[in-house]
XYZ file of C-alpha atoms in Angstrom:
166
model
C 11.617 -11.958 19.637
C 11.927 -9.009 17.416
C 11.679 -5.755 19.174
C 10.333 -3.436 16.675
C 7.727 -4.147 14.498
C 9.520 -2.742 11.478
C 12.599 -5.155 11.828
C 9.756 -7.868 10.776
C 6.949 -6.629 8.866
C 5.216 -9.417 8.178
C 6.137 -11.336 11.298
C 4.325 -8.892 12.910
C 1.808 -8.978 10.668
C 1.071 -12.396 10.987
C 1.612 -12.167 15.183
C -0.972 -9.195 15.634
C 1.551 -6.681 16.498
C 1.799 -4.830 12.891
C -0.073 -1.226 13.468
C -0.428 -0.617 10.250
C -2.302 -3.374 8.798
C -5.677 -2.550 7.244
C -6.594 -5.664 6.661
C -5.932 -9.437 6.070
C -6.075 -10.121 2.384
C -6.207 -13.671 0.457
C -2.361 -14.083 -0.175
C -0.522 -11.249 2.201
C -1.729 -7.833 4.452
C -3.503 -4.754 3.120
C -1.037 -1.904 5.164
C -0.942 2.091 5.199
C 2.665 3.273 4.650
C 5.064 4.681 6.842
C 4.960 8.296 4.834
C 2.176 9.767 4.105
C 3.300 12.617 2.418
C 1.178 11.226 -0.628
C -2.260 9.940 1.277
C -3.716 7.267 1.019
C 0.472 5.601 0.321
C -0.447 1.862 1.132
C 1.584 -1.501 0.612
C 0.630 -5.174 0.353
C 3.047 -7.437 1.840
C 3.237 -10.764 1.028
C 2.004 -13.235 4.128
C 5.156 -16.089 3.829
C 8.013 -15.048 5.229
C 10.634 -15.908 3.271
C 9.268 -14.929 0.254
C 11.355 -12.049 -1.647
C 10.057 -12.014 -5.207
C 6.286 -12.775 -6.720
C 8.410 -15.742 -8.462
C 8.989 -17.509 -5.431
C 5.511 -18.323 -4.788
C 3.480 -20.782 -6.859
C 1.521 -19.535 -9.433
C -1.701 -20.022 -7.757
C -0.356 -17.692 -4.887
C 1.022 -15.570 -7.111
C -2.489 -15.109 -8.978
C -4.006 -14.487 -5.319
C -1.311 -11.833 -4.186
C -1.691 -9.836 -8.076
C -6.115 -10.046 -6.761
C -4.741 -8.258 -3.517
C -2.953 -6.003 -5.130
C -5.599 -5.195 -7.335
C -8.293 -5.069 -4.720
C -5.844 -2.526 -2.520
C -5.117 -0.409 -5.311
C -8.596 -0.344 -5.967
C -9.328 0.781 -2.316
C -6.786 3.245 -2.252
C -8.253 4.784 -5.658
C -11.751 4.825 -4.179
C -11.265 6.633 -0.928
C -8.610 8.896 -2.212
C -10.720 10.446 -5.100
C -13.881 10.228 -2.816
C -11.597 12.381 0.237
C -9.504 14.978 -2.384
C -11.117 16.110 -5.476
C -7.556 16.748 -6.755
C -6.883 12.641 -6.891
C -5.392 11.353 -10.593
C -4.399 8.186 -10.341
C -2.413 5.146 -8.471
C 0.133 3.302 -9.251
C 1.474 0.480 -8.756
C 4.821 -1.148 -7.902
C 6.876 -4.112 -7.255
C 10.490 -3.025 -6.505
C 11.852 -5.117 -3.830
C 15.379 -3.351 -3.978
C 15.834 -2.069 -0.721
C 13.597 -4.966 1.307
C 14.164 -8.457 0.719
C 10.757 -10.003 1.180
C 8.016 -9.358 -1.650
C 5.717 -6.314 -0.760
C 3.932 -4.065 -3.782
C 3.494 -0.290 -3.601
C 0.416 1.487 -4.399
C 1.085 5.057 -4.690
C -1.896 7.848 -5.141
C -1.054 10.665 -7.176
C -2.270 14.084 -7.336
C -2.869 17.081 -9.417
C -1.448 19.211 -6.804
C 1.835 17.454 -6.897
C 4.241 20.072 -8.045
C 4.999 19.745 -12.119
C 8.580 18.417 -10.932
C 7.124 15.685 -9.511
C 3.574 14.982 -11.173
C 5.221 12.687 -13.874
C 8.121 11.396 -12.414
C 8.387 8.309 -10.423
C 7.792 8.626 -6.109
C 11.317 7.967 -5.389
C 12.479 10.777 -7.057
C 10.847 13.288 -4.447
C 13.482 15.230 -2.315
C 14.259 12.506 1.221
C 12.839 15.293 3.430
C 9.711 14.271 1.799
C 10.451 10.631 3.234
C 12.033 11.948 6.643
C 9.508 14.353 7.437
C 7.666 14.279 10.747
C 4.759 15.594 9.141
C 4.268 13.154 6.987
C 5.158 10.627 9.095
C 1.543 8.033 9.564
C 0.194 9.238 12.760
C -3.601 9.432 13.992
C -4.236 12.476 12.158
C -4.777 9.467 9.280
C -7.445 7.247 11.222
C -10.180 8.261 9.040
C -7.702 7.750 5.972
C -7.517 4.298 7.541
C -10.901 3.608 7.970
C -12.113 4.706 4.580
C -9.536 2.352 2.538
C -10.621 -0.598 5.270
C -14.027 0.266 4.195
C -13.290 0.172 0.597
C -11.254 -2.985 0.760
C -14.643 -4.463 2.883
C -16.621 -3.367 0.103
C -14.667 -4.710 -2.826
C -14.572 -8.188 -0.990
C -18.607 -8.480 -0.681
C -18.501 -6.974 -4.359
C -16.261 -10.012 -5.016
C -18.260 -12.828 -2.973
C -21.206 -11.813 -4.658
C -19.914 -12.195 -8.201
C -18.385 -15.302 -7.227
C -21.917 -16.165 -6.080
C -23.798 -15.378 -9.547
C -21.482 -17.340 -11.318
């Protein structure tokens, strides 16, 4: 039994006891990050534990876990340009250096990021940035939540429907 969530992500994912899944997605878990010193920071973890790199899955898994990564970056984009007119962009990442089980970033960026950072990869923001209680998730980002949920809902009917016409 693993006592804290975070020791097994998707574990707890799978079990229920992940609180930051937003939803479950076709080949893994639609999650907000930890930080959230970026909003709307969100990850897709993989849903076999075990796994550690996209090449470890067969290619018709691997297919369905580049969708969900589409879909959440798609999400992400949506609600964050809908909630701060100063959204640019996501992007979107599959490192796997520091956690051995395959899980792909989507980062929103901003205009208001400061022109040290606005063109230079996440990781290269100051680790107060990552340490910071105020960024820490908390419930000041339910609605955050909510609207990429809603978004991820959306893009799914969007998705059965097309699926439908064809």
């Amino acid at each position: 039994m693993v006592d804290d969530w975070r020791d097994d992500r998707i574990g707890s994912a799978l079990n229920g006891t992940n609180p930051t899944v937003l939803r479950r997605l076709d080949a893994g878990f639609a999650v907000i990050g930890d930080v959230q010193f970026l909003p709307g920071y969100s990850v897709l973890l993989v849903d076999e534990p075990g796994v550690e790199r996209l090449s470890d899955l067969p290619r018709s898994r691997r297919t369905a876990f580049l969708a969900d990564l589409d879909r959440l970056g798609e999400a992400v984009e949506r609600a964050c340009r809908r909630r701060d007119p100063g959204f640019r962009r996501v992007n979107l990442e599959i490192l796997g250096n520091a956690d051995a089980f395959l899980h792909a970033h989507v980062w929103p960026r901003y205009e208001w990021e400061g022109p040290e950072h606005v063109r230079r990869p996440v990781w290269l923001y100051p680790a107060e940035n990552w340490r910071d209680p105020a960024s820490a998730l908390g419930p000041e980002h339910d609605a955050l939540r909510e609207a990429i949920g809603h978004e991820l809902d959306a893009l799914a009917v969007r998705a059965d429907s097309a699926e439908g016409a064809g």
